[in-house]
XYZ file of C-alpha atoms in Angstrom:
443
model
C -15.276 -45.652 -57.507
C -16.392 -42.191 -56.916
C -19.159 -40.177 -57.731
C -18.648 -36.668 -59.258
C -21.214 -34.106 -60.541
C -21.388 -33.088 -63.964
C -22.363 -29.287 -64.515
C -23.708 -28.982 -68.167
C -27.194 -30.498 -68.975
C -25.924 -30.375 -72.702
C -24.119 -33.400 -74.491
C -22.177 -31.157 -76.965
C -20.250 -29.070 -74.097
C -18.327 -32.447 -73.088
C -15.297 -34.119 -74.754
C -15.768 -36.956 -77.173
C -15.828 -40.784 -76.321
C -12.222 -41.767 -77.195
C -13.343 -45.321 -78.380
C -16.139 -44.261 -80.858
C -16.180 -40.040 -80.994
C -20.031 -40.158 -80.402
C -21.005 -37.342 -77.764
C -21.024 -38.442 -73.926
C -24.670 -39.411 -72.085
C -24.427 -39.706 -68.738
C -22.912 -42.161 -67.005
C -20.057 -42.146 -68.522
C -16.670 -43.110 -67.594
C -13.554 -41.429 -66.522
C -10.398 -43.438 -66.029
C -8.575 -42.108 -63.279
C -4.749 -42.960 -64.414
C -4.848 -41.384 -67.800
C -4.561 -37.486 -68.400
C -4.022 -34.440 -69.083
C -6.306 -34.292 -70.669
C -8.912 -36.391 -69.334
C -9.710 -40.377 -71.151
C -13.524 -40.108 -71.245
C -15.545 -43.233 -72.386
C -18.992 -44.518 -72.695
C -20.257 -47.532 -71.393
C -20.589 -49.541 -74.732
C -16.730 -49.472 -75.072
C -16.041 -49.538 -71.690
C -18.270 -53.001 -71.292
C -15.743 -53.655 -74.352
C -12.866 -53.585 -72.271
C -11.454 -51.030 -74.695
C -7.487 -49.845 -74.899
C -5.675 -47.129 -76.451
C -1.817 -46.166 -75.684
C -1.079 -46.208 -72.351
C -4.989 -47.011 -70.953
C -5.193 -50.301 -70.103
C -8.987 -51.850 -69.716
C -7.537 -52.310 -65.697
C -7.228 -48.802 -65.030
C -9.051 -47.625 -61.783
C -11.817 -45.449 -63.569
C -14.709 -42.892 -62.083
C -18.396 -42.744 -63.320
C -19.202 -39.216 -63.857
C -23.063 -38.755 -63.557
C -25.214 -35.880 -62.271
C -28.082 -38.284 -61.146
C -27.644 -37.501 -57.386
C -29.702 -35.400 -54.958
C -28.122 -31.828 -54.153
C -31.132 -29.712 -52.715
C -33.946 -31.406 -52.631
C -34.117 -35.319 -52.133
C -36.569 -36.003 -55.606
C -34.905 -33.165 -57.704
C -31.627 -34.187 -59.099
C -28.291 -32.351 -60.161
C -28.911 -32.507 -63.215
C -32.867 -31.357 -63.195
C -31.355 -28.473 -60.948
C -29.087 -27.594 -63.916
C -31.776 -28.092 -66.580
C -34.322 -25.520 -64.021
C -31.805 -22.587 -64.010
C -30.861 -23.026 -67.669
C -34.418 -22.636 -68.060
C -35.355 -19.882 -65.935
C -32.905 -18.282 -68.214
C -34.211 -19.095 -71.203
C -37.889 -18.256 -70.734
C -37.652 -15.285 -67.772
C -38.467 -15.811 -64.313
C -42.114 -16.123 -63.484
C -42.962 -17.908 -67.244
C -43.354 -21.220 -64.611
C -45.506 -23.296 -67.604
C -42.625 -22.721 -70.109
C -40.251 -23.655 -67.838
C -42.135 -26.715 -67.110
C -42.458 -27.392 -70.856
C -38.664 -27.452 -71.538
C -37.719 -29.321 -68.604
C -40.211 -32.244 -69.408
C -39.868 -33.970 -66.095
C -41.328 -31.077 -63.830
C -45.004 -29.920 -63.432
C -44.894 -26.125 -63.698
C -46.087 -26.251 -60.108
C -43.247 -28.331 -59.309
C -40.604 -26.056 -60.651
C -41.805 -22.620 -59.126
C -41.957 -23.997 -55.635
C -38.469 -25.630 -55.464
C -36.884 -22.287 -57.536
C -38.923 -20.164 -54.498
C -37.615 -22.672 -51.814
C -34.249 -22.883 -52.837
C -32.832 -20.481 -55.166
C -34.931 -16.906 -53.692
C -35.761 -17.662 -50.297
C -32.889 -20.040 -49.231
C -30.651 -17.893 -46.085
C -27.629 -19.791 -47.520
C -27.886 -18.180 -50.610
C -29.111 -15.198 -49.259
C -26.115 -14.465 -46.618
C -23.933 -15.474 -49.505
C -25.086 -13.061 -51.902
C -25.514 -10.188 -49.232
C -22.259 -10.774 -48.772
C -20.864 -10.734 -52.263
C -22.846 -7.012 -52.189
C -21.487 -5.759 -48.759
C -17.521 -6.968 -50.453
C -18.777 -4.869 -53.592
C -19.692 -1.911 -51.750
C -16.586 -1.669 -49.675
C -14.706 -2.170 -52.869
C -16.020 0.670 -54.139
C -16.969 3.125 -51.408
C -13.618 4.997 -51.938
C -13.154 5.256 -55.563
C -16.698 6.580 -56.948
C -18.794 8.843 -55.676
C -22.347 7.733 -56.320
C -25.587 10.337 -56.912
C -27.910 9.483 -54.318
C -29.889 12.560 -54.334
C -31.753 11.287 -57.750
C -31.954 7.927 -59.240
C -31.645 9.921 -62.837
C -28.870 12.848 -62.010
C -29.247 15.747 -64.211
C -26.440 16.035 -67.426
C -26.368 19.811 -67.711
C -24.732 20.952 -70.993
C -20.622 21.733 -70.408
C -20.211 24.639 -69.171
C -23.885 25.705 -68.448
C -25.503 27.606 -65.487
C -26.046 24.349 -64.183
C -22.987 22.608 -64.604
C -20.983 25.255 -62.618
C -23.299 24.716 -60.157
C -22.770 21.523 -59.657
C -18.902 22.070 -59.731
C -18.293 20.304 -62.597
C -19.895 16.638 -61.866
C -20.178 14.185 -64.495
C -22.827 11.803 -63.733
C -21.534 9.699 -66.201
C -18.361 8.832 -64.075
C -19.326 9.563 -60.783
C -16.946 12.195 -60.018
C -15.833 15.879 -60.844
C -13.773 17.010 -63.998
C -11.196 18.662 -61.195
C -10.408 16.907 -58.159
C -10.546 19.266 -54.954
C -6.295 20.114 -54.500
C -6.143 18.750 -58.305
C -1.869 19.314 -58.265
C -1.324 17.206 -55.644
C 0.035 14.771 -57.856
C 2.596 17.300 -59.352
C 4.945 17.086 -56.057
C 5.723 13.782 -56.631
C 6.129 13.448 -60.581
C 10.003 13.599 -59.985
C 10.446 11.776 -56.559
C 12.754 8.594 -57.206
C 13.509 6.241 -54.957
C 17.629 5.097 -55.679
C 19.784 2.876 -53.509
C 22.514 5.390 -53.440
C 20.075 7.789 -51.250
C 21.546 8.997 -48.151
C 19.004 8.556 -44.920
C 17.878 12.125 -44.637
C 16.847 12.473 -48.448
C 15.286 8.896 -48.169
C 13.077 10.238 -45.065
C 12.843 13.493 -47.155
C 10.986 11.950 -50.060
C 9.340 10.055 -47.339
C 8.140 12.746 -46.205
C 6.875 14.390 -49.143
C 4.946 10.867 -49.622
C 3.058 11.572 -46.328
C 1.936 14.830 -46.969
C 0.663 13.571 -50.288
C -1.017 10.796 -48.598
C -2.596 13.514 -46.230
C -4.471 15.368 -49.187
C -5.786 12.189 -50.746
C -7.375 11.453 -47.644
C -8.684 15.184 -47.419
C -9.679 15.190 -51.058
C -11.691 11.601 -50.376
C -13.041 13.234 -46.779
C -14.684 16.405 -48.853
C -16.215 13.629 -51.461
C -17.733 12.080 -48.708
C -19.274 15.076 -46.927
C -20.739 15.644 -50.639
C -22.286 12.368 -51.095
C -23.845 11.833 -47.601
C -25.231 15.348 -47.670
C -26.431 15.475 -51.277
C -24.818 18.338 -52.009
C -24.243 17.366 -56.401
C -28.450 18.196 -57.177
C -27.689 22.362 -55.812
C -31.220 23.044 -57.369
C -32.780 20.285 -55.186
C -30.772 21.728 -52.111
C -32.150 24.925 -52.448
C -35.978 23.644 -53.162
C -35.436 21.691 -49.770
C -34.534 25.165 -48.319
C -37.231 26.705 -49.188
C -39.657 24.775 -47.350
C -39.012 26.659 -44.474
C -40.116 30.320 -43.424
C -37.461 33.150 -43.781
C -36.375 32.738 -39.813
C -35.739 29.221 -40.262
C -33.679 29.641 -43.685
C -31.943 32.215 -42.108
C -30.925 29.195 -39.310
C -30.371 26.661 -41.906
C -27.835 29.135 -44.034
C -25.961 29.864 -40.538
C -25.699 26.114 -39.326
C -24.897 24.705 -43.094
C -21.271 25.088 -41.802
C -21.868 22.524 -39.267
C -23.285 19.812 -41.261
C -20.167 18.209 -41.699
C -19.399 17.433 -38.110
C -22.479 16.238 -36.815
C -23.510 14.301 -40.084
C -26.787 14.525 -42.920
C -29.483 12.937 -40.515
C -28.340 14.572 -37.235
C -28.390 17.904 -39.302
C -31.587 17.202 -40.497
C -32.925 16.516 -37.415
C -31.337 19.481 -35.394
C -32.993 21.562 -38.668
C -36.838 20.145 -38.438
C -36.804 20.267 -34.788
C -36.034 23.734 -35.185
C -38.901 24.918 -37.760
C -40.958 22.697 -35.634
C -39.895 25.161 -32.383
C -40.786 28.024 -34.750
C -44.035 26.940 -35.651
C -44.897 26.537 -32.299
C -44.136 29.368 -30.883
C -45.807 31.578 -33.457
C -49.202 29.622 -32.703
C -48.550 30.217 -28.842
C -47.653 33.788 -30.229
C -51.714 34.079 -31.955
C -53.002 32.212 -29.173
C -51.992 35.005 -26.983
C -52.772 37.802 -29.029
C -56.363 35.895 -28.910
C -56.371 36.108 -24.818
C -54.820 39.860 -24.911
C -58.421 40.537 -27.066
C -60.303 38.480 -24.626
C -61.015 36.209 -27.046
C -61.888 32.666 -25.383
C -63.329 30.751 -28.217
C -61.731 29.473 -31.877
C -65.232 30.714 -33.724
C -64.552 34.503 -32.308
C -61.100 33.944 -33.612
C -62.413 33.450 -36.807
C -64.379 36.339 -36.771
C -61.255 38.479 -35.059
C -58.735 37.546 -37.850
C -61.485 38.510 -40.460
C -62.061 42.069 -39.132
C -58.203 42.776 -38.442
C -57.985 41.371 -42.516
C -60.638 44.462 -42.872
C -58.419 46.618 -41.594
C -55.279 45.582 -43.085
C -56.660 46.080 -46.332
C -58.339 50.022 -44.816
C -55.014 51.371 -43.783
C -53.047 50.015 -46.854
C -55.937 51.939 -49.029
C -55.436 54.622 -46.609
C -51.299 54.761 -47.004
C -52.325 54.803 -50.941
C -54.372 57.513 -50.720
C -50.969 59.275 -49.054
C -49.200 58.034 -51.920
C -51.845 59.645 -54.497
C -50.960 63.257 -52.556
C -47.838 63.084 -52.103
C -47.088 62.391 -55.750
C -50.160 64.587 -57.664
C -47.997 67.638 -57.847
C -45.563 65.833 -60.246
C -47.311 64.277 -63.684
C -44.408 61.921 -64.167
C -44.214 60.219 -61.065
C -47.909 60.215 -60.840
C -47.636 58.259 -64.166
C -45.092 55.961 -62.250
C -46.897 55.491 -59.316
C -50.042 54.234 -61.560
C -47.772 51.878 -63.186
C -46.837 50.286 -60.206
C -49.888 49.811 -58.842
C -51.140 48.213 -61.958
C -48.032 45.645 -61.756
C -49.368 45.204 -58.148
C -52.897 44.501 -58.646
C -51.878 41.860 -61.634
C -49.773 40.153 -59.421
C -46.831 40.882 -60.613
C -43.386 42.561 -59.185
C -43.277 46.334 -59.703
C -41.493 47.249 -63.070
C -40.984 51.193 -61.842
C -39.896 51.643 -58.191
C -40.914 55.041 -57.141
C -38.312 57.871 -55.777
C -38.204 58.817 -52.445
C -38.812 63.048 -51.433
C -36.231 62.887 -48.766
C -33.441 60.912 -51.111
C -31.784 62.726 -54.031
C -32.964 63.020 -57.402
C -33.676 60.091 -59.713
C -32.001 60.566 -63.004
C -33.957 61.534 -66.064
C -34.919 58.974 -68.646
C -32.157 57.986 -71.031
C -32.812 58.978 -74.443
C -32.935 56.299 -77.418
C -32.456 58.900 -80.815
C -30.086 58.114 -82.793
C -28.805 55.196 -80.433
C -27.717 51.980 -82.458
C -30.384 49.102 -82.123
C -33.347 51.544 -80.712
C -35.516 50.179 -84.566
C -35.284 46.862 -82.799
C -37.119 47.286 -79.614
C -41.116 47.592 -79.648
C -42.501 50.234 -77.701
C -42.466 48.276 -74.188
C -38.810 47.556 -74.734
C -38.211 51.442 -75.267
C -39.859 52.918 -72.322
C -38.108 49.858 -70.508
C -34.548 51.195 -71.875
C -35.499 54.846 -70.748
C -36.678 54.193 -67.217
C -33.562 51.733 -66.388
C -31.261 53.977 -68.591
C -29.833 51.151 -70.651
C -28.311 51.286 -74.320
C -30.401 49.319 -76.898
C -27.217 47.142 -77.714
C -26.793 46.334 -74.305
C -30.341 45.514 -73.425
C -30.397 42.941 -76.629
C -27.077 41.689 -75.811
C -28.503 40.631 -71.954
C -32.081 39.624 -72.997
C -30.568 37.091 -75.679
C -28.213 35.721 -72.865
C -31.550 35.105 -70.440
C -33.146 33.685 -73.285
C -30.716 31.130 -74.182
C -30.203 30.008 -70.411
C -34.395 29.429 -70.132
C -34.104 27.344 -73.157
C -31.022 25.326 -71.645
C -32.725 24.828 -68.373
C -36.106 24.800 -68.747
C -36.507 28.041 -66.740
C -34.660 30.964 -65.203
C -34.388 31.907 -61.797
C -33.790 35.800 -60.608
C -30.231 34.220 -59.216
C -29.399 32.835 -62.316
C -30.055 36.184 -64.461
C -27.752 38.452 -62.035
C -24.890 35.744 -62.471
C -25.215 35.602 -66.431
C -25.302 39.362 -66.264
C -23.041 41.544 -64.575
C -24.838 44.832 -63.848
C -26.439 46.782 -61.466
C -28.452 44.120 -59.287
C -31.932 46.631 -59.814
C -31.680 46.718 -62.953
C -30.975 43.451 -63.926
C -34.530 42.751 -61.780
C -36.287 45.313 -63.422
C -35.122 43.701 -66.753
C -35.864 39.937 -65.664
C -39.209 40.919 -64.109
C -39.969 43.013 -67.885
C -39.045 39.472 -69.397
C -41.322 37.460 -67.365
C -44.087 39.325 -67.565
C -43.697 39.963 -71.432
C -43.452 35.834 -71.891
C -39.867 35.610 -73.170
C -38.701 33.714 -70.225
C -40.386 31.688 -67.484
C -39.317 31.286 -63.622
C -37.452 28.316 -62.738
C-alpha cells in the first residue's frame, strides 16, 4: 500500500464513490488496477468487499489521505492546504479569521508556521527569486520598461510632450516607430526554395545577417535609453539644471559619452566634476580673502557686505549713464523707464533698448486699419507696435501658447519658440508679455 497526498481540502472537488455516489472523506480508497479514469471508493463499501465490471474486491488498492506531516511535524497536509486556502480567503495578516475557519489552529499557531514556512523559508525563497530572475531575462529584450518614474507621463498624441519623448507609449513599453523602422521591408519577399543555386542561397543569407545586425542595433539604442532614463526628457533636463552654467556646459559636451562608459559611471564622472568646480571657486574666494589680507571668516563677512555696497553703487552709477545717454531722445527715455520698471518687479525686460553705435531700430508698426487691432486691449497694442507684429498674427501665436499651458500644465521659453516659428526675440518678448499678463505660467 502506498501513501499519496491529496491536494484539495474540499469534498466536492473529488470524484464520486463508485459503490454509493456519496462525496469522498478522506481515507479513501484507490484501486490500483482499474483506470482511466480512476475507481475511487470509500471505506464502507470497500469493508463490503464491493465489485463492479472488471474490479474485483482482490485488486491491489492505495489509500489516498492527506493526514501526513509535510513541513512541520504537528501540522498536517491537509491543515497546510486548509492555512493557504485561508490566507486567501480572509487576506494575509487577518491571523484570528484565519484561525476561525481553520478550527484546529490557534491564531497564534497559524501566523508563526505561515512566517516560518511560507515567507521566511530560503527554499521557497531561492525558488521564487528564481522564478523572477527567469522572468526578467524573459523579458529584458522585448519591453522596454520606464524606470525613470513609477507613474510615466501619457502626454496627449501628438503634443509638445509626446514629441519629446519620441513617441513612447507607456502603455506598451515601447515607441510608435522603431529606430530603422523598414528594416523589415528587405526581407518581405526573401523565399527560401530548394531549387536555389548556392550563391543566391548565401545571398538571401546574407541579406538575413544584415537584418539580424539592425535588430541588434535597434535593441542596443533601447537599452542605452532605458539604463540612462532618457523617456522622462523633462526630468532629464530638471536633473541638468542642478548644476551651475560651467558644469552644464560639461554635462551637454560629455552627454555623447554616456553610452560607452554606462548611467552610473557617467554620473559619477559628472558629480565629481561639479564637486571639482565647487571647490575650486571656494579656494578661488578664499584667496581673494588673503589678496585683501583678510585672515578671519567674521572680516569676510563684513568684506563681502561692503563689496555688495559697491556692486549695487556702480550699477546705480552705470544707470545714471544710462539716464544721459538716453535724455536727449523722449522715446527711448520712455523705453528705458519701462525696462527698469520690468527690472525692479522682477521680471525680464519687455523693451530691450537700442544701442548708439548699432543702426537704427525700426519705428513702431502701426495697427489702423489692420484686421484684429479691436481685439487687443491697450497692453496688447503697444506690445504689437514695439515687436512690429500684425494683430492676426499675434492672436494666432498667443492662442497656440495658451493651448500648450493648458495641455501641460505650464510652458517653458523652449517650448514657445518650437510651437512658434519666428524671430527668437520676439517670440521672448511675446512669452515674457504673456507671463507677466497671467495668460500662461512657466513650466
Amino acid at each position: 500500500m502506498d501513501r499519496l497526498g491529496s491536494f484539495s481540502s474540499d469534498p466536492s472537488d473529488k470524484p464520486p464513490c463508485r459503490g454509493c455516489s456519496s462525496y469522498l472523506m478522506e481515507p479513501y480508497i484507490k484501486c490500483a488496477e482499474c483506470g482511466p479514469p480512476p475507481f475511487f471508493l470509500c471505506l464502507q463499501c470497500f469493508t463490503r468487499g464491493f465489485e463492479y465490471k472488471k474490479h474485483q474486491s482482490d485488486h491491489t488498492y492505495e489509500i489516498m489521505t492527506s493526514d501526513f506531516p509535510v513541513l512541520d511535524p504537528s501540522w498536517t497536509a491537509q491543515e497546510e492546504m486548509a492555512l493557504l486556502e485561508a490566507v486567501m480567503d480572509c487576506g494575509f495578516g487577518n491571523w484570528q479569521d484565519v484561525a476561525n475557519q481553520m478550527c484546529t489552529k490557534t491564531k497564534e499557531e497559524c501566523e508563526k508556521h505561515y512566517m516560518k514556512h511560507f515567507i521566511n523559508n530560503p527554499l521557497f525563497a531561492s525558488t521564487l527569486l528564481n522564478l523572477k530572475q527567469a522572468e526578467e531575462a524573459k523579458t529584458a529584450d522585448t519591453a522596454i520598461p520606464f524606470l525613470s518614474a513609477e507613474d510615466p507621463p501619457r502626454p496627449t498624441f501628438d503634443s509638445l510632450l509626446s514629441r519629446d519623448m519620441a513617441g513612447y507609449m507607456p502603455a506598451r513599453a515601447d515607441f510608435i516607430e522603431e529606430f530603422d523602422n523598414y528594416a523589415e521591408w528587405d526581407l518581405r519577399d526573401i523565399d527560401f526554395v530548394e531549387d536555389d543555386s548556392d550563391i543566391l542561397h548565401a545571398l538571401k543569407m546574407a541579406v538575413v545577417d544584415i537584418y539580424h545586425s539592425r535588430l541588434k542595433e535597434r535593441q542596443r539604442r533601447k537599452k542605452i535609453i532605458r539604463d540612462h532614463g532618457l523617456i522622462n526628457l523633462r526630468k532629464f533636463q530638471l536633473m541638468e539644471r542642478r548644476y551651475p552654467k560651467e558644469v552644464q556646459d560639461l554635462y551637454e559636451t560629455m552627454r555623447r559619452f554616456a553610452r560607452i562608459v554606462g548611467p552610473v559611471e557617467h554620473d559619477k564622472f559628472i558629480e565629481s566634476h561639479a564637486l571639482e568646480f565647487e571647490l575650486r571657486r571656494e579656494i578661488k574666494r578664499l584667496q581673494e580673502y588673503r589678496t585683501a589680507g583678510i585672515t578671519n571668516f567674521c572680516s569676510a563677512r563684513t568684506y563681502d557686505h561692503l563689496k555688495k555696497t559697491r556692486e549695487e553703487e556702480r550699477l546705480k552709477r552705470t544707470m545714471l549713464s544710462e539716464v544721459l545717454q538716453y535724455i536727449q531722445d523722449s522715446s527711448a527715455c520712455q523705453q528705458w523707464l519701462r525696462r527698469q520698471a520690468d527690472i525692479d518687479s522682477g521680471l525680464s525686460p519687455s523693451v530691450s533698448m537700442a544701442s548708439n553705435s548699432g543702426r537704427r531700430s525700426a519705428p513702431p508698426l502701426n495697427l489702423t486699419g489692420l484686421p484684429g487691432t479691436e481685439k487687443l486691449n491697450e497692453k496688447e497694442k503697444e506690445l504689437c507696435q514695439m515687436v512690429r507684429l500684425v494683430p492676426g498674427a499675434y492672436l494666432e501665436y498667443k492662442s497656440a501658447l495658451l493651448n500648450e499651458c493648458n495641455k501641460q500644465g505650464g510652458l517653458r521659453l523652449a517650448q514657445a519658440r518650437a510651437l512658434i516659428k519666428i524671430d527668437v526675440n520676439k517670440t521672448r518678448k511675446i512669452y515674457d508679455f504673456l507671463i507677466r499678463e497671467g495668460y500662461i505660467t512657466k513650466a
